[in-house]
PDB file of C-alpha atoms in Angstrom:
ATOM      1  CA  UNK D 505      -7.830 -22.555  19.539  1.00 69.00           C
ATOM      2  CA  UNK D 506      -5.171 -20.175  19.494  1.00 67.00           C
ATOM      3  CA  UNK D 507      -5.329 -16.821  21.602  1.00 90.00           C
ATOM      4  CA  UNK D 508      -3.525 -13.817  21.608  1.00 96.00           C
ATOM      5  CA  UNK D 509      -4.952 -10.997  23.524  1.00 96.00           C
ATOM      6  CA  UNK D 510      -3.069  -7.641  24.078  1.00 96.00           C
ATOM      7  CA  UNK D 511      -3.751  -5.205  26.988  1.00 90.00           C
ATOM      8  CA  UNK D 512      -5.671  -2.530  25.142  1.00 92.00           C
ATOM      9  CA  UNK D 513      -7.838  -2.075  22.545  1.00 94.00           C
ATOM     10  CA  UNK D 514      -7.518   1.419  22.210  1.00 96.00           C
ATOM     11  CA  UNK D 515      -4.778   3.932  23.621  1.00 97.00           C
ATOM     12  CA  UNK D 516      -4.853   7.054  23.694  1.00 97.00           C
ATOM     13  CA  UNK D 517      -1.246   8.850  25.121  1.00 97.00           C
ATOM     14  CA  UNK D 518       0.801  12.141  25.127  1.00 97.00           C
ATOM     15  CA  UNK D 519       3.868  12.725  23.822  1.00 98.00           C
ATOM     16  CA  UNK D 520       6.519  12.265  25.770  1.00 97.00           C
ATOM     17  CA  UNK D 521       5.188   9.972  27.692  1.00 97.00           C
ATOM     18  CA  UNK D 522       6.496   6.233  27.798  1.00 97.00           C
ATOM     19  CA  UNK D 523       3.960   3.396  26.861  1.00 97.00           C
ATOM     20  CA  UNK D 524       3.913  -0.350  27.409  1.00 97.00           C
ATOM     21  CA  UNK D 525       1.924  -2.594  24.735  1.00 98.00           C
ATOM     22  CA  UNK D 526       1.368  -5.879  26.605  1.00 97.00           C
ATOM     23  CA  UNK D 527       0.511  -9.053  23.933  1.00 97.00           C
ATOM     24  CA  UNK D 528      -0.346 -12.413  25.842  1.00 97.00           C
ATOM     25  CA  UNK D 529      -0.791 -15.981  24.293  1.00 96.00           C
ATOM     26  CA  UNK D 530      -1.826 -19.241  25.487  1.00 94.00           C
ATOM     27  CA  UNK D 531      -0.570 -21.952  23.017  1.00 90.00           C
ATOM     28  CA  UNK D 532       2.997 -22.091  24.375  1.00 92.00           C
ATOM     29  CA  UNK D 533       4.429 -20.632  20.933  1.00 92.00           C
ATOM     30  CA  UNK D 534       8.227 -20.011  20.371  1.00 92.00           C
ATOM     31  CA  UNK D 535       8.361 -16.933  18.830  1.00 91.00           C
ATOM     32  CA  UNK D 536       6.348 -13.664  18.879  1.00 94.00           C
ATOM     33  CA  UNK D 537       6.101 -10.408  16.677  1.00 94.00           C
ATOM     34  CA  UNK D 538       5.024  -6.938  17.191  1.00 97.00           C
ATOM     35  CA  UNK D 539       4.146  -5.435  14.143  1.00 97.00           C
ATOM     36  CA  UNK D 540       2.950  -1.579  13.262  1.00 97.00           C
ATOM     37  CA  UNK D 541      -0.205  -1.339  10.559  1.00 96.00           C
ATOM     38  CA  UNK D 542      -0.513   2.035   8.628  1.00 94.00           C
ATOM     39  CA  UNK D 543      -2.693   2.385   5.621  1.00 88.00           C
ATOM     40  CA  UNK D 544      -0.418   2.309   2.622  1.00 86.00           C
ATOM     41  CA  UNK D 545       2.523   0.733   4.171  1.00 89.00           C
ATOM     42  CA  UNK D 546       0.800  -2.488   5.469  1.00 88.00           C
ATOM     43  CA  UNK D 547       2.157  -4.591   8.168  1.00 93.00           C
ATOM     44  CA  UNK D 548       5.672  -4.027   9.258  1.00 93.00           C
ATOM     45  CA  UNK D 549       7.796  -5.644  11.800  1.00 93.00           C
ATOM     46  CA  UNK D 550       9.298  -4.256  14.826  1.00 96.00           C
ATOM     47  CA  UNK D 551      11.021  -6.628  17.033  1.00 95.00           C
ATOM     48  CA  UNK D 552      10.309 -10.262  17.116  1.00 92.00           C
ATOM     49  CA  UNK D 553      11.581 -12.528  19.948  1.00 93.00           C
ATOM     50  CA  UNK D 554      11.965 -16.361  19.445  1.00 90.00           C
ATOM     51  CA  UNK D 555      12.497 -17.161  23.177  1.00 89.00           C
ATOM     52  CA  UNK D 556      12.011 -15.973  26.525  1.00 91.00           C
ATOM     53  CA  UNK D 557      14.799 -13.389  27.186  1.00 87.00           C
ATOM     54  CA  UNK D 558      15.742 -13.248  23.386  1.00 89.00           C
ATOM     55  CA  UNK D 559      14.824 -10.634  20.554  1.00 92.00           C
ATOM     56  CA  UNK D 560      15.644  -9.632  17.439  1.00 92.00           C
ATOM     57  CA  UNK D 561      15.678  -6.329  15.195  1.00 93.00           C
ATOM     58  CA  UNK D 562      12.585  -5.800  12.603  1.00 91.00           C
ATOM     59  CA  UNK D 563      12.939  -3.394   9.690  1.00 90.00           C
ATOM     60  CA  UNK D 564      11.306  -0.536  12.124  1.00 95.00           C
ATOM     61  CA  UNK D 565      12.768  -0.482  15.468  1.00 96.00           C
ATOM     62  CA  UNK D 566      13.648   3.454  16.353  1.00 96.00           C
ATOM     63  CA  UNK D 567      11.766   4.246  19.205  1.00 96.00           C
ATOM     64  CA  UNK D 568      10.848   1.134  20.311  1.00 98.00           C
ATOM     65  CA  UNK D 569      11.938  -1.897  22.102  1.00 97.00           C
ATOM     66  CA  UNK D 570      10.785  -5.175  23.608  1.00 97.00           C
ATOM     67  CA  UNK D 571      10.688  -7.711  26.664  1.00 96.00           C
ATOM     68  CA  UNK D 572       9.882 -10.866  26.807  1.00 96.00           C
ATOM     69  CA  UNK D 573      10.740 -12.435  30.684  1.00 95.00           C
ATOM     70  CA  UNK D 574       8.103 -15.074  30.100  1.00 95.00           C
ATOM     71  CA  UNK D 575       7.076 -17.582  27.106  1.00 95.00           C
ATOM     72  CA  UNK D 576       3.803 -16.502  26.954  1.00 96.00           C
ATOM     73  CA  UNK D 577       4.142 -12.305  27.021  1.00 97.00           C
ATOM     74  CA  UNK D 578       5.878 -10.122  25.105  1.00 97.00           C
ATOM     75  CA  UNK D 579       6.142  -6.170  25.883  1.00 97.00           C
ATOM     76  CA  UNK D 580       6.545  -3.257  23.687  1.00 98.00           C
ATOM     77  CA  UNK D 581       7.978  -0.232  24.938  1.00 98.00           C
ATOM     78  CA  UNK D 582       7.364   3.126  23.011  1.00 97.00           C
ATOM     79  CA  UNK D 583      10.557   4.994  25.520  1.00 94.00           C
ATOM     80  CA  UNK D 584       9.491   8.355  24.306  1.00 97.00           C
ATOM     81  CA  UNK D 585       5.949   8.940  22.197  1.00 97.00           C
ATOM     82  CA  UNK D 586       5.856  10.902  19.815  1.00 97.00           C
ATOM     83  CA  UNK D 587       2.837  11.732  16.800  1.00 97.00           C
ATOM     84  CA  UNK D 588       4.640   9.561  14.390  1.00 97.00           C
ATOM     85  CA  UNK D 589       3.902   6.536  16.896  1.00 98.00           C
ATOM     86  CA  UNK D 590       0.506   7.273  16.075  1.00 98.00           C
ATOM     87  CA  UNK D 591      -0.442   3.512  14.795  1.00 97.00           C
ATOM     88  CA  UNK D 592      -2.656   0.120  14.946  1.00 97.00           C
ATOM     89  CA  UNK D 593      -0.413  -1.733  17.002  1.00 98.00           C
ATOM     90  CA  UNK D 594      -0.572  -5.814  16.266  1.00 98.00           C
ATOM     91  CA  UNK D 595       1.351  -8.693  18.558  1.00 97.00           C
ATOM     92  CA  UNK D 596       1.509 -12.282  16.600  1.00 94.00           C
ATOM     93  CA  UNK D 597       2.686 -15.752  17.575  1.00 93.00           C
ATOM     94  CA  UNK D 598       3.957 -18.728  15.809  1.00 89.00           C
ATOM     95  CA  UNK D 599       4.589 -21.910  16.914  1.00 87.00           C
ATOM     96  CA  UNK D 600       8.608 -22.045  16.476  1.00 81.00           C
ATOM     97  CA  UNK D 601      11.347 -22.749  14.057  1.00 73.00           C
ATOM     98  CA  UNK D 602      10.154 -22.772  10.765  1.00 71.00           C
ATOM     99  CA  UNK D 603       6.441 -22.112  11.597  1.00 75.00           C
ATOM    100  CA  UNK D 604       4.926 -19.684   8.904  1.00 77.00           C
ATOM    101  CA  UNK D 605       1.987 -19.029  10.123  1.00 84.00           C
ATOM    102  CA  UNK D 606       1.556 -16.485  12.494  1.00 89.00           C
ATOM    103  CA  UNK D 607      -1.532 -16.208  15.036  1.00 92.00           C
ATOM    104  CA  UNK D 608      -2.230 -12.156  15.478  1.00 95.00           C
ATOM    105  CA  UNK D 609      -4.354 -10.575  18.183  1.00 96.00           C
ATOM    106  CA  UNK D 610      -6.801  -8.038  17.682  1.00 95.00           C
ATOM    107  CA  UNK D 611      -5.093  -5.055  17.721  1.00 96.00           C
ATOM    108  CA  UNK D 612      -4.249  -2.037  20.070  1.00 97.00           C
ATOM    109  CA  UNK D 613      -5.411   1.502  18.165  1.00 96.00           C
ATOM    110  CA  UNK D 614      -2.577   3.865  20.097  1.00 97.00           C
ATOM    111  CA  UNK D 615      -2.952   7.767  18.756  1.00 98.00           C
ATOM    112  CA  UNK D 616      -0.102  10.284  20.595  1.00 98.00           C
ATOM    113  CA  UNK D 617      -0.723  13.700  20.791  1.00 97.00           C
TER     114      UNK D 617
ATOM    115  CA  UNK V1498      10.476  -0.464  -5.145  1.00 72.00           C
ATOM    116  CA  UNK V1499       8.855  -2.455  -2.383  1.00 80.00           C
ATOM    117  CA  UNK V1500       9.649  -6.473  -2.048  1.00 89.00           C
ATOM    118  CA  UNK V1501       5.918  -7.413  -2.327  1.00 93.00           C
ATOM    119  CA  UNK V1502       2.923  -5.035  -4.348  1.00 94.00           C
ATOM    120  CA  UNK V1503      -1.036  -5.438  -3.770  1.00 94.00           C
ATOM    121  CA  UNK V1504      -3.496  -2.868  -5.565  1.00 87.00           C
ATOM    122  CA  UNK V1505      -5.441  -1.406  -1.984  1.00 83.00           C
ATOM    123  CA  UNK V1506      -8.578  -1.377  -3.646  1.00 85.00           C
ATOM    124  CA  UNK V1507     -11.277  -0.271  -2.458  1.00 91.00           C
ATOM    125  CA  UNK V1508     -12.943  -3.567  -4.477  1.00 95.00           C
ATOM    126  CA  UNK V1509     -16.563  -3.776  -4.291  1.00 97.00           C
ATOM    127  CA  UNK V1510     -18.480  -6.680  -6.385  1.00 97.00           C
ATOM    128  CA  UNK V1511     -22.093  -8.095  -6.461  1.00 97.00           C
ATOM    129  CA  UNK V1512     -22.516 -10.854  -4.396  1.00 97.00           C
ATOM    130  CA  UNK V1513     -21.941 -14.106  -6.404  1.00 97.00           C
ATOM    131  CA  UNK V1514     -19.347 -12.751  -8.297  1.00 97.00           C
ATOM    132  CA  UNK V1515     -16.336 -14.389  -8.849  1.00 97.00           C
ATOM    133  CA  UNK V1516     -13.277 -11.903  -6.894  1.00 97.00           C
ATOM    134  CA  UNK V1517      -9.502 -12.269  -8.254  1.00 97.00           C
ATOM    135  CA  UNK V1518      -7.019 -10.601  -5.874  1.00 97.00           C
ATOM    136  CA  UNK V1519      -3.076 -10.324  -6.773  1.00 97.00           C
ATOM    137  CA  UNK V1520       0.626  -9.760  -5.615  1.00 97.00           C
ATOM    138  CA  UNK V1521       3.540  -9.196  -7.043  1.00 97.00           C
ATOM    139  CA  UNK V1522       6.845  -9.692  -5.731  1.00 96.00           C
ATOM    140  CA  UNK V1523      10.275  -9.212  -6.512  1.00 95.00           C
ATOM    141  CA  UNK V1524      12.308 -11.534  -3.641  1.00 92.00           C
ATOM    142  CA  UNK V1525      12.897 -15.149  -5.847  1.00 92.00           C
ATOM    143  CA  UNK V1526      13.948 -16.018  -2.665  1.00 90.00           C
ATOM    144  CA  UNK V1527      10.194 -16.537  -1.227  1.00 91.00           C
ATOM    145  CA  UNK V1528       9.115 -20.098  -1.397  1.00 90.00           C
ATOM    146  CA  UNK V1529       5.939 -19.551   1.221  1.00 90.00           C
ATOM    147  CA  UNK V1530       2.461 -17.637  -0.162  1.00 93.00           C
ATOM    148  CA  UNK V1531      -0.088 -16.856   2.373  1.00 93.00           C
ATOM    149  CA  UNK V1532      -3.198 -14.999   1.823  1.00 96.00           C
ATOM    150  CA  UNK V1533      -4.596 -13.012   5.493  1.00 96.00           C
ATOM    151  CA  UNK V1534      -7.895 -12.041   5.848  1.00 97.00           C
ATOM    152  CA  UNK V1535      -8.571  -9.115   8.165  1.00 96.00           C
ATOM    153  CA  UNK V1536     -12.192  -8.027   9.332  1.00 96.00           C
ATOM    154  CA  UNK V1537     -12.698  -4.272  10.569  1.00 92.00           C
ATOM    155  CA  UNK V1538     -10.872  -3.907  14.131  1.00 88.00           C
ATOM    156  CA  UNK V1539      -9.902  -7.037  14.018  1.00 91.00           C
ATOM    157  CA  UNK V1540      -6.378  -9.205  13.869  1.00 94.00           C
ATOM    158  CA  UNK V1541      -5.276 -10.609  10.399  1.00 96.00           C
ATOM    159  CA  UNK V1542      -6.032 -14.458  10.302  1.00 94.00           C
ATOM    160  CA  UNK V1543      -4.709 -17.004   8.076  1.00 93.00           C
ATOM    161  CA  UNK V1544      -7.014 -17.839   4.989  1.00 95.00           C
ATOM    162  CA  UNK V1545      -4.921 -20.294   2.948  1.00 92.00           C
ATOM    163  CA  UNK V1546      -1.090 -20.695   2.180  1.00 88.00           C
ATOM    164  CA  UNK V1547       0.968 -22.481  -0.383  1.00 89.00           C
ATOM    165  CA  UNK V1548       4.429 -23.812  -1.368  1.00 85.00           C
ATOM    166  CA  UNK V1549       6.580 -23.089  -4.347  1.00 83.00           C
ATOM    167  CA  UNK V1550       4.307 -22.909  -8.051  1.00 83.00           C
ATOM    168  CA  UNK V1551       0.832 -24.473  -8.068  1.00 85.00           C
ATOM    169  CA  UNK V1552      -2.944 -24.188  -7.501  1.00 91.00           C
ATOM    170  CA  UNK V1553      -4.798 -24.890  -3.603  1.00 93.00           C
ATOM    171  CA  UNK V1554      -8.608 -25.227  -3.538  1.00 95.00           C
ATOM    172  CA  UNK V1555     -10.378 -24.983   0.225  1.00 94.00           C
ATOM    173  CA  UNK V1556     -13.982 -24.553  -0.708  1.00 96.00           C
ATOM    174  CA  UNK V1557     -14.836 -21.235  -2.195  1.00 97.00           C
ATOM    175  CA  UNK V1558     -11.337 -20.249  -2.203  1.00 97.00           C
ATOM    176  CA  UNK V1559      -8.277 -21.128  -4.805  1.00 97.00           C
ATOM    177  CA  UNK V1560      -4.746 -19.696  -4.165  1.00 96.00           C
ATOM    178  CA  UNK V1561      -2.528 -19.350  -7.253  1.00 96.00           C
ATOM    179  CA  UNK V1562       1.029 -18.792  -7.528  1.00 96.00           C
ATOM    180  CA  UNK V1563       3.213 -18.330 -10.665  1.00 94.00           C
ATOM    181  CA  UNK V1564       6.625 -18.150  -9.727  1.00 92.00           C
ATOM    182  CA  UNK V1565       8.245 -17.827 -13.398  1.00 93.00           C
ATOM    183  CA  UNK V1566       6.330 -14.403 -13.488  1.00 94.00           C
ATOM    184  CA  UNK V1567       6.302 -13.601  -9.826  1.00 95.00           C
ATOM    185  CA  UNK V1568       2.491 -13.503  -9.249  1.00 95.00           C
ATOM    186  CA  UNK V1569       0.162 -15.266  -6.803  1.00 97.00           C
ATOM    187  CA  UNK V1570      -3.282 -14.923  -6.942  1.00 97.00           C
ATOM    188  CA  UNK V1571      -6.627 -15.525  -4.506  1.00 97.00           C
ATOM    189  CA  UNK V1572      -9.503 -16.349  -6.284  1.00 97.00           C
ATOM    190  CA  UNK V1573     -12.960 -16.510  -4.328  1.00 98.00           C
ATOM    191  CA  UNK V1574     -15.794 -18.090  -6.126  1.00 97.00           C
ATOM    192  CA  UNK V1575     -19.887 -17.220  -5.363  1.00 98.00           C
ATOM    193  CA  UNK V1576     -18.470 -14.409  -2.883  1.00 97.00           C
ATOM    194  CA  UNK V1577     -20.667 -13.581  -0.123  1.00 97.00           C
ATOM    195  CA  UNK V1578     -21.132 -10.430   1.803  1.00 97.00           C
ATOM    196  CA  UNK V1579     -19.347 -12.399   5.284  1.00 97.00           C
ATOM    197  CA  UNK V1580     -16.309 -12.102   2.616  1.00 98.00           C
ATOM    198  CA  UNK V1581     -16.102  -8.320   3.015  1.00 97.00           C
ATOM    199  CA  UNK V1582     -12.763  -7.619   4.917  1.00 97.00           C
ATOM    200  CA  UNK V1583      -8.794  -6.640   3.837  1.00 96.00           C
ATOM    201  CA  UNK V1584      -7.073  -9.395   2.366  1.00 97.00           C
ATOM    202  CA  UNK V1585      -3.858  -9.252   2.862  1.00 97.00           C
ATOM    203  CA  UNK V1586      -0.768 -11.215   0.808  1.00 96.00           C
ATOM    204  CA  UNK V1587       2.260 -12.541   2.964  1.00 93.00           C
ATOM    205  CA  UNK V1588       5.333 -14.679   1.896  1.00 91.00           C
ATOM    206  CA  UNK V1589       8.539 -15.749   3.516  1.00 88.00           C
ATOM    207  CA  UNK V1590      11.307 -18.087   1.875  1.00 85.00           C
ATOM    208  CA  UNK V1591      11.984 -21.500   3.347  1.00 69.00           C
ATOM    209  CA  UNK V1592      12.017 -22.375   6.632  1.00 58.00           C
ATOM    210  CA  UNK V1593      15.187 -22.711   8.413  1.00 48.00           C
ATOM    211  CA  UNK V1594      15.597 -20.811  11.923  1.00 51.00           C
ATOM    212  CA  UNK V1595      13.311 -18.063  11.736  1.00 60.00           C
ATOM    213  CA  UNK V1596      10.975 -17.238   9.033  1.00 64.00           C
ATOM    214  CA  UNK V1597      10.246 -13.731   8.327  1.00 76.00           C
ATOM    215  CA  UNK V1598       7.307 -12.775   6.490  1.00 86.00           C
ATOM    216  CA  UNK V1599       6.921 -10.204   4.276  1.00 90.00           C
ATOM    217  CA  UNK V1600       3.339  -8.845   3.772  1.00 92.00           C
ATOM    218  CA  UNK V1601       1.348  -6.738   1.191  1.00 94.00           C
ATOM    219  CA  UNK V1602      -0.272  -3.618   2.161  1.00 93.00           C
ATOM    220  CA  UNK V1603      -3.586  -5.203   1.529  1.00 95.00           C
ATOM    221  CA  UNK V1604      -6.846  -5.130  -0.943  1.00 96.00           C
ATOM    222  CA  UNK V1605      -9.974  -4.020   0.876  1.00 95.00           C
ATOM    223  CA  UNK V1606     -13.263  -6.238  -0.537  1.00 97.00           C
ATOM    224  CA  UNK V1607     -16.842  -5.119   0.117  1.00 97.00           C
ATOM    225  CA  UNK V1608     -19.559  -7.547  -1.618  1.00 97.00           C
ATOM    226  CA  UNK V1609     -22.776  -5.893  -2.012  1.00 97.00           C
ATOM    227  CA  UNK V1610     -25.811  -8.207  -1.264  1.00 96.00           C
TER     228      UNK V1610
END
């Protein structure tokens, strides 16, 4: 059974202040996702990486950005919070190249104020 | 106009009814349909996924897609109130290097026993 976990359920942080989103998974997947979820907009992607030390633009990456030193973790890094960060934060894995679908963890609930 | 349309509900049926949820999309490009299903504070998780035109059964549920008209469709037969969650819609074209998927915002279901 697949498992991604992530660090926090719930976050809550001031702005200004910078934040790390940890996402871990234990299947030995390729590639991994952070997404943002907002009511209306739906899922959408931040940064992906598809191996260790490698990452890639999403359609929403202002603000953010990523590290992945090991297989199994990926990072994200809010440099700067601000309100607009306000989000459900989700992490996802696949399994690599050509993999569709996409193994998500619960969730991390991060509100800046 | 946004690549990929789904009504957010709220949808609330009897249980036993028969439930019809739909996408549109507007990418020809996308050869990959995926239908999520996301309980409250919880990660989406992968319900049932299809390739390219055609009809999938897995028990109560039947995934539809028409690509002439651009419309795929989750059907869920004798629904139950355990079927109460935010389905979401997700496609991505065909595999090559990486996949990205596009999701739909999302139709909430609630089935009242």
């Amino acid at each position: 059974d697949v498992k991604v976990t992530q660090s926090s359920r719930y976050l809550v942080k001031r702005t200004g202040e910078k934040v790390f989103l940890e996402c871990v998974q234990d299947m030995d997947h390729e590639n991994m996702f952070w997404y943002r979820q907002d009511p209306g907009l739906g899922l959408r992607l931040i940064y992906f990486s598809y191996d260790v030390k490698m990452k890639e633009k999403g359609d929403i990456p202002e603000g953010y950005s990523v590290s992945r030193e090991k297989k199994e973790r990926f990072s994200l890094i809010l440099e700067s919070a601000s309100t607009n960060q306000t989000s459900m934060y989700l992490c996802a894995s696949s399994l690599g190249s050509g993999s569709y679908e996409q193994y998500f963890g619960p969730g991390t609930r991060l509100t800046v104020t | 106009q946004k690549e990929v349309e789904q009504d957010p509900g709220p949808l609330s049926v009897p249980e036993g009814a028969i439930v019809s949820l739909n996408c549109t999309y507007s990418n020809s490009a996308f050869q990959y349909f995926m239908w999520y299903r996301q309980y409250s504070r919880k990660g989406p998780e992968l319900l049932m996924y299809t390739y390219s035109s055609g009809n999938k059964e897995d028990g109560r549920f039947t995934a539809q897609v028409d690509k002439s008209s651009k419309y795929i469709s989750l059907f869920i037969r004798d629904s139950q109130p355990s079927d109460s969650a935010t389905y979401l819609c997700a496609m991505s074209p065909d595999p090559g290097g990486y996949q990205k998927v596009t999701f739909g915002t999302g139709t909430k279901l609630q089935v009242i026993p």
